[in-house]
PDB file of C-alpha atoms in Angstrom:
ATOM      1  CA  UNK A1400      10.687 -18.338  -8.621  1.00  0.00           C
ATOM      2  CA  UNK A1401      11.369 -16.636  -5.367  1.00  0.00           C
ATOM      3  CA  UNK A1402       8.934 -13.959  -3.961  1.00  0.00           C
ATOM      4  CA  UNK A1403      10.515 -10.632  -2.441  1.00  0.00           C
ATOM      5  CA  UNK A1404       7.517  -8.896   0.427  1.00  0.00           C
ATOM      6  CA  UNK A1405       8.478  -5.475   0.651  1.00  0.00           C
ATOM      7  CA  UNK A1406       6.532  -3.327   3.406  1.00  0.00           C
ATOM      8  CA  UNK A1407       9.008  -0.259   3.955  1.00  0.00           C
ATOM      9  CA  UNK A1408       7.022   2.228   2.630  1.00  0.00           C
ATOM     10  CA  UNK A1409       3.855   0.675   5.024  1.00  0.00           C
ATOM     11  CA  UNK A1410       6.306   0.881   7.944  1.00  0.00           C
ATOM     12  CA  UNK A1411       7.043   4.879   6.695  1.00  0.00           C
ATOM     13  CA  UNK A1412       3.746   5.532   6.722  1.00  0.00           C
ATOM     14  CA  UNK A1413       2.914   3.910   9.855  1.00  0.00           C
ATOM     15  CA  UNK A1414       5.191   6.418  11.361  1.00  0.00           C
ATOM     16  CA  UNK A1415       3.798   8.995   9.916  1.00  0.00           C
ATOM     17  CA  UNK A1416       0.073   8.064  10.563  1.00  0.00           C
ATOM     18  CA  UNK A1417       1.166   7.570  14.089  1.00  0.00           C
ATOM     19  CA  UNK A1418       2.995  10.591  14.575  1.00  0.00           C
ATOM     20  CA  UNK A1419       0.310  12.950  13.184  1.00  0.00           C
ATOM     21  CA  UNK A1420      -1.964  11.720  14.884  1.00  0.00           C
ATOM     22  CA  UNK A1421      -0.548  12.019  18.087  1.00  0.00           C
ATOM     23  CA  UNK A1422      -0.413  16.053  16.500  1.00  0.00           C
ATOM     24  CA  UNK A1423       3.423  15.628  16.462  1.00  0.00           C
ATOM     25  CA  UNK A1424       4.891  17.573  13.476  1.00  0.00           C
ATOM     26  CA  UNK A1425       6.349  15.574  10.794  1.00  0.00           C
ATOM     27  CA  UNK A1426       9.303  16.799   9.428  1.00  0.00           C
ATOM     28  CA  UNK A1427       9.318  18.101   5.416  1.00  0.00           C
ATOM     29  CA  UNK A1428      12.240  15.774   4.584  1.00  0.00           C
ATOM     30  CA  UNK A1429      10.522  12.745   6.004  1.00  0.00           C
ATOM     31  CA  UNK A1430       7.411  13.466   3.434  1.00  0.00           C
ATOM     32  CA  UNK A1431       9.682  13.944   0.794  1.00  0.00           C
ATOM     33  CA  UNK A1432      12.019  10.820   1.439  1.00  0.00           C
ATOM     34  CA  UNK A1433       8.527   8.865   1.618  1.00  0.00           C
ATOM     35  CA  UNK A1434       7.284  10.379  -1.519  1.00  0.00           C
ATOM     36  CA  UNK A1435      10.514   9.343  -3.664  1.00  0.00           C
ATOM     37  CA  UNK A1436      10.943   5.850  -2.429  1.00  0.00           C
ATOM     38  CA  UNK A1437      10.978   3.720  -5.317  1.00  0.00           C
ATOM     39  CA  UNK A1438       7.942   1.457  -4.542  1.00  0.00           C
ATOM     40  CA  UNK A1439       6.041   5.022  -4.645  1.00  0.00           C
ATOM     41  CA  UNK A1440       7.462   5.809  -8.478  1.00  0.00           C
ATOM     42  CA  UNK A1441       5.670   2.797  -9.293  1.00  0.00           C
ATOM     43  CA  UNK A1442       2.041   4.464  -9.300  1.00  0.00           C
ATOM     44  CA  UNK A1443       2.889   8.005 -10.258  1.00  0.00           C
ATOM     45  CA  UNK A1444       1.346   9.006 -13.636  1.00  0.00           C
ATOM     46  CA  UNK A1445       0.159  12.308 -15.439  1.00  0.00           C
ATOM     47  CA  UNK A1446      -1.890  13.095 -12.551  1.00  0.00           C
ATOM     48  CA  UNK A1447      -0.483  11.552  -9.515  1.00  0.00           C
ATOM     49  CA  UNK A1448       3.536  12.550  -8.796  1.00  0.00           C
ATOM     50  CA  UNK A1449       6.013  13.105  -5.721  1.00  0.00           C
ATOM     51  CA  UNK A1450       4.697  16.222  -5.584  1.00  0.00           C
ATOM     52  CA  UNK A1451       1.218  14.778  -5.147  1.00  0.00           C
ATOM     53  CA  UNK A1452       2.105  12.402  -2.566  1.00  0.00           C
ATOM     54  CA  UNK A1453       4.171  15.347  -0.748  1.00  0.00           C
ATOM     55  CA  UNK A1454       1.155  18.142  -0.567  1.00  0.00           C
ATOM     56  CA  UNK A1455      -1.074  15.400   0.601  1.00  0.00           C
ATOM     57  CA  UNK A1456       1.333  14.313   3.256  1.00  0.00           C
ATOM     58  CA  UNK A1457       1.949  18.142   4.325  1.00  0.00           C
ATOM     59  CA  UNK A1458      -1.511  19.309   4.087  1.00  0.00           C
ATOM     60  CA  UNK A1459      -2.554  16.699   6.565  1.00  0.00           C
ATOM     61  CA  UNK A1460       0.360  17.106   8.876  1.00  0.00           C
ATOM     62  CA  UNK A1461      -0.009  20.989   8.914  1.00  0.00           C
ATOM     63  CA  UNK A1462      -3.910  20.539   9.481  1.00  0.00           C
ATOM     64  CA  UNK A1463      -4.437  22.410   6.281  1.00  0.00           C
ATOM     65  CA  UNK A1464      -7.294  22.073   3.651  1.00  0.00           C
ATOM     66  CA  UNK A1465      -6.037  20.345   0.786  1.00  0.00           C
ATOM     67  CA  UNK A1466      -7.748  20.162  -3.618  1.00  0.00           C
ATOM     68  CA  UNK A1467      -6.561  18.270  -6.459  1.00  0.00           C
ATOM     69  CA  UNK A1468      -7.617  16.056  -8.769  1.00  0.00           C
ATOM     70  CA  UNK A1469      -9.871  12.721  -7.966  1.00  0.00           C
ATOM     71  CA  UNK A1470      -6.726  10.157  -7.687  1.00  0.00           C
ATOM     72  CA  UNK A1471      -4.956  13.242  -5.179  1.00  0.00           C
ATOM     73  CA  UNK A1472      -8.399  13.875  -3.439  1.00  0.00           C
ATOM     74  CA  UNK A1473      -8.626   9.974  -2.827  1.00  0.00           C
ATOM     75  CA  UNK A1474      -5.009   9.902  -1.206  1.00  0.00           C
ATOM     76  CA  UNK A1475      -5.867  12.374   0.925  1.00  0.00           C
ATOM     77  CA  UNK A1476      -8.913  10.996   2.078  1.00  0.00           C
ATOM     78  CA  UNK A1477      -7.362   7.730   2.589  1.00  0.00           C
ATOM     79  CA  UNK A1478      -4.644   9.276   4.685  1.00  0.00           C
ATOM     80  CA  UNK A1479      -7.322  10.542   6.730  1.00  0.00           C
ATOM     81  CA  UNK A1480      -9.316   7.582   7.109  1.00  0.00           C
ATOM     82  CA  UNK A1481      -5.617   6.106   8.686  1.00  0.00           C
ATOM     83  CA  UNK A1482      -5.629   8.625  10.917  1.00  0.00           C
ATOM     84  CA  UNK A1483      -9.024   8.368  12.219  1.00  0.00           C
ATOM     85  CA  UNK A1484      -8.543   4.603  13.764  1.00  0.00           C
ATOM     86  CA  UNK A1485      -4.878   3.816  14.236  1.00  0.00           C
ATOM     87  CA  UNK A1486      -6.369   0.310  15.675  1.00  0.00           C
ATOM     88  CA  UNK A1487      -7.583  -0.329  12.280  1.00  0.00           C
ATOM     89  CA  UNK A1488      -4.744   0.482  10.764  1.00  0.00           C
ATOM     90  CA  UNK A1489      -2.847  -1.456  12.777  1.00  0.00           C
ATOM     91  CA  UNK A1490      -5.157  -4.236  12.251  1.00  0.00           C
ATOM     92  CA  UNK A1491      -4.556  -4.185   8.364  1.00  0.00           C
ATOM     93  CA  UNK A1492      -0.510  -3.757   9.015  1.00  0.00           C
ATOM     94  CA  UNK A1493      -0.127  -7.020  11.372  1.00  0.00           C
ATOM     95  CA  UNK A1494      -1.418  -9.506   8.866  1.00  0.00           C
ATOM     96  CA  UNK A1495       0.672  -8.186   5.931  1.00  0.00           C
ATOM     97  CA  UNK A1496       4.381  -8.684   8.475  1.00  0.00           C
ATOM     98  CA  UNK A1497       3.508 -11.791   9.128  1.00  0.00           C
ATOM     99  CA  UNK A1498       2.039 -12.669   5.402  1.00  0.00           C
ATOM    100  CA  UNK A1499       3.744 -16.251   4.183  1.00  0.00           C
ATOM    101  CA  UNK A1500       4.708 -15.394   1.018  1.00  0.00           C
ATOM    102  CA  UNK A1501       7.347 -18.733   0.784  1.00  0.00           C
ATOM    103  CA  UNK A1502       3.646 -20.431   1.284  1.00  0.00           C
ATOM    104  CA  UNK A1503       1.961 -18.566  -1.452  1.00  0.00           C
ATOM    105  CA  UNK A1504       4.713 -19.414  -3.918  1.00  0.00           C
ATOM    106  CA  UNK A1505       4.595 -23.344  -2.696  1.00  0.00           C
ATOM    107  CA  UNK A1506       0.623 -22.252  -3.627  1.00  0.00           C
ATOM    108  CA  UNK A1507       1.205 -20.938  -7.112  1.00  0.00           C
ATOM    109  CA  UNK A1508       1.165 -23.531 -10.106  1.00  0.00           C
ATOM    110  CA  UNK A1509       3.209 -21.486 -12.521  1.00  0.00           C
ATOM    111  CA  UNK A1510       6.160 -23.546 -14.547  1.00  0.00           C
ATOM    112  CA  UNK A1511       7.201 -20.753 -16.784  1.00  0.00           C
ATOM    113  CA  UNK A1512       7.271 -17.526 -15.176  1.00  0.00           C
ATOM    114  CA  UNK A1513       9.563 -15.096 -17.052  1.00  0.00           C
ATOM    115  CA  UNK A1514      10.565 -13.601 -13.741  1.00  0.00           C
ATOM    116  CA  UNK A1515      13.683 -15.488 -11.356  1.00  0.00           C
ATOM    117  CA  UNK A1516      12.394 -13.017  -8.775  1.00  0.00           C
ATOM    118  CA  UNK A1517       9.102 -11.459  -7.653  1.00  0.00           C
ATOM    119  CA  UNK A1518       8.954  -8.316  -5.376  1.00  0.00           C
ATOM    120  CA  UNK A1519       5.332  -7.939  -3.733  1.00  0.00           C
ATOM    121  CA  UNK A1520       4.827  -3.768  -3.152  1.00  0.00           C
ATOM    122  CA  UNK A1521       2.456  -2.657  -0.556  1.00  0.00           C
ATOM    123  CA  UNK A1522       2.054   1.684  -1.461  1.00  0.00           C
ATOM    124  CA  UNK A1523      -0.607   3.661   0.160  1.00  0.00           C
ATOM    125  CA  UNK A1524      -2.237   4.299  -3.495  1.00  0.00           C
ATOM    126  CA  UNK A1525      -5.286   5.758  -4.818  1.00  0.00           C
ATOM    127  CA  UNK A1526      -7.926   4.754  -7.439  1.00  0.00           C
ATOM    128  CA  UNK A1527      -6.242   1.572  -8.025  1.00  0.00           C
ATOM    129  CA  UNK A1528      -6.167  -1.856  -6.606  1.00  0.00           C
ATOM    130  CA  UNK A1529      -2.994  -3.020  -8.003  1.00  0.00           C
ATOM    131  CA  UNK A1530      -0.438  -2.886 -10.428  1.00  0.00           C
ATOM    132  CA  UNK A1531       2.082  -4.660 -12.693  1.00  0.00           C
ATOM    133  CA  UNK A1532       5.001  -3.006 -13.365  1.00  0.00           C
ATOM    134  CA  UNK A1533       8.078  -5.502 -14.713  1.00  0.00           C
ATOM    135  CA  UNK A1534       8.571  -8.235 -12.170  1.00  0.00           C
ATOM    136  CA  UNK A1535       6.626  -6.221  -9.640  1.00  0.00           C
ATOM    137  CA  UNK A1536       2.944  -6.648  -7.900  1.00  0.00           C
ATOM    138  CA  UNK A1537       2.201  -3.228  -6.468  1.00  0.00           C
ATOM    139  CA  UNK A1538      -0.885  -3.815  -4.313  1.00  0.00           C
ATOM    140  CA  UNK A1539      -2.845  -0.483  -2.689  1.00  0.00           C
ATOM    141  CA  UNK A1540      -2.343  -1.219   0.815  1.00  0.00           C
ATOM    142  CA  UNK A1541      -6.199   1.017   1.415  1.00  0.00           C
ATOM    143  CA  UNK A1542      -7.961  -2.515  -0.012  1.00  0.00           C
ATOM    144  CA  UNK A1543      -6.603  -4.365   2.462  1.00  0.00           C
ATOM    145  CA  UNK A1544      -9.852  -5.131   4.625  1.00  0.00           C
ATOM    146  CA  UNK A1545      -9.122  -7.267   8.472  1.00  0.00           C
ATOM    147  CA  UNK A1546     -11.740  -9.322   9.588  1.00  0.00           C
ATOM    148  CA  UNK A1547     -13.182  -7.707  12.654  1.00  0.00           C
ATOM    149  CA  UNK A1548     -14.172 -11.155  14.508  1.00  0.00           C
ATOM    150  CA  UNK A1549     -11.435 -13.525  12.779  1.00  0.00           C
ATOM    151  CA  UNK A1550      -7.726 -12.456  13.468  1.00  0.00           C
ATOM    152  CA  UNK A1551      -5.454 -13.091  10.329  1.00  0.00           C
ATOM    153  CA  UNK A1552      -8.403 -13.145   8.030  1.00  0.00           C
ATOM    154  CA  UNK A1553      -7.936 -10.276   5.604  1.00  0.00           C
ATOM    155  CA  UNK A1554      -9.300  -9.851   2.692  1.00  0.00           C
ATOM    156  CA  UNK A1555      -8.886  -7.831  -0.549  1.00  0.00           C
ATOM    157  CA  UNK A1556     -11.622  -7.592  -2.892  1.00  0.00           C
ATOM    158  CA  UNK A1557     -13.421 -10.217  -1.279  1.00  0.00           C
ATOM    159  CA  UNK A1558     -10.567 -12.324  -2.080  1.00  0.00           C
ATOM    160  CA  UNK A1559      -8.674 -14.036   1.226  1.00  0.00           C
ATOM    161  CA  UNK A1560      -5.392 -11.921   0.721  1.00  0.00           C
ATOM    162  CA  UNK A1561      -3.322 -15.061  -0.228  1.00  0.00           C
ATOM    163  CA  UNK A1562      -5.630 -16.089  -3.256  1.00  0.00           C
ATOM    164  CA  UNK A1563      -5.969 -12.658  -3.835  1.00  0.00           C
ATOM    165  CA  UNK A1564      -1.825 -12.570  -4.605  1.00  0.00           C
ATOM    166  CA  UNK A1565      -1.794 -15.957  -6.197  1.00  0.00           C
ATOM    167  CA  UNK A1566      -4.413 -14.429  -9.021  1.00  0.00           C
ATOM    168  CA  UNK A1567      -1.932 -11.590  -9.188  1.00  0.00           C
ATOM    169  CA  UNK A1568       1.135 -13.303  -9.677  1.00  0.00           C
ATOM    170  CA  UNK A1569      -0.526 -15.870 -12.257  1.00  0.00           C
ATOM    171  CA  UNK A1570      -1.350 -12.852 -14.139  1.00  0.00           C
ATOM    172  CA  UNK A1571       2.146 -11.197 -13.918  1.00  0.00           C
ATOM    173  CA  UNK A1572       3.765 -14.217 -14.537  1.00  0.00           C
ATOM    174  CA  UNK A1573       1.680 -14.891 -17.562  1.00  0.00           C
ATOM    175  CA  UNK A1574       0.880 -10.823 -18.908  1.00  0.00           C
TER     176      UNK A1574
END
């Protein structure tokens, strides 16, 4: 089994935090490219779409009051809470770039996963902690927590972000 990390819609969004923050207008197209990236699909439903993801994204970059429904709502206010300490943000981002995942699979005790390959999804989601979708482990990059005193300690769930996967793959290799 061979585990895939895939951060590019993290690194987007770190743009984008970073960027509107710094009250720099973020261009339409961007919000739109970051809202149909296929790691986003993964968590749209009924209730949460593209089009979610894309008001959200403009509202806050416009400085305009935003509504919707609870998993839009907690988007936005996620977004926000990004944009209130980029140092935190940044805190959560290091850790996951530099995440082992070759050492999590030499971790995992699985002999007969029905996946060859494994991609691990970080999406700035909502309501959800994760999800399993095909040979895919979407995890809502707003649980990652950073230890304030211990660098590299990161937690999700109270889980040290390493176990925290393991359980998650042992459950998508075996769901």
């Amino acid at each position: 089994m061979r585990l895939i990390k895939n951060m590019d819609i993290i690194e987007g969004m770190d743009y984008y935090w970073q960027a509107t923050s710094e009250k720099e207008k973020v261009g339409e197209q961007y919000i739109v490219n970051m809202a149909e990236m296929d790691g986003m699909k993964l968590i749209y439903d009924d209730e949460f779409t593209s089009e979610s993801v894309r008001k959200v994204l403009s509202a806050i970059s416009n400085r305009e009051m935003m509504t919707g429904n609870k998993k839009t709502m907690r988007f936005w206010n996620n977004n926000m809470w990004m944009l209130e300490d980029l140092e935190y943000t940044k805190m959560m981002i290091a850790p996951l770039k530099t995440l082992n995942i070759d050492a999590i699979a030499k971790k995992l005790d699985i002999t007969n996963c029905k996946y060859e390959d494994i991609e691990i999804i970080f999406v700035p989601g909502h309501l959800d902690e994760y999800y399993l979708v095909d040979n895919k482990l979407i995890i809502n990059f707003f649980r990652v927590k950073p230890d304030l005193y211990e660098d590299d300690k990161v937690t999700i769930d109270d889980k040290l972000i390493q176990d925290y996967i393991c359980e998650k793959l042992i459950e998508l290799c075996n769901g």
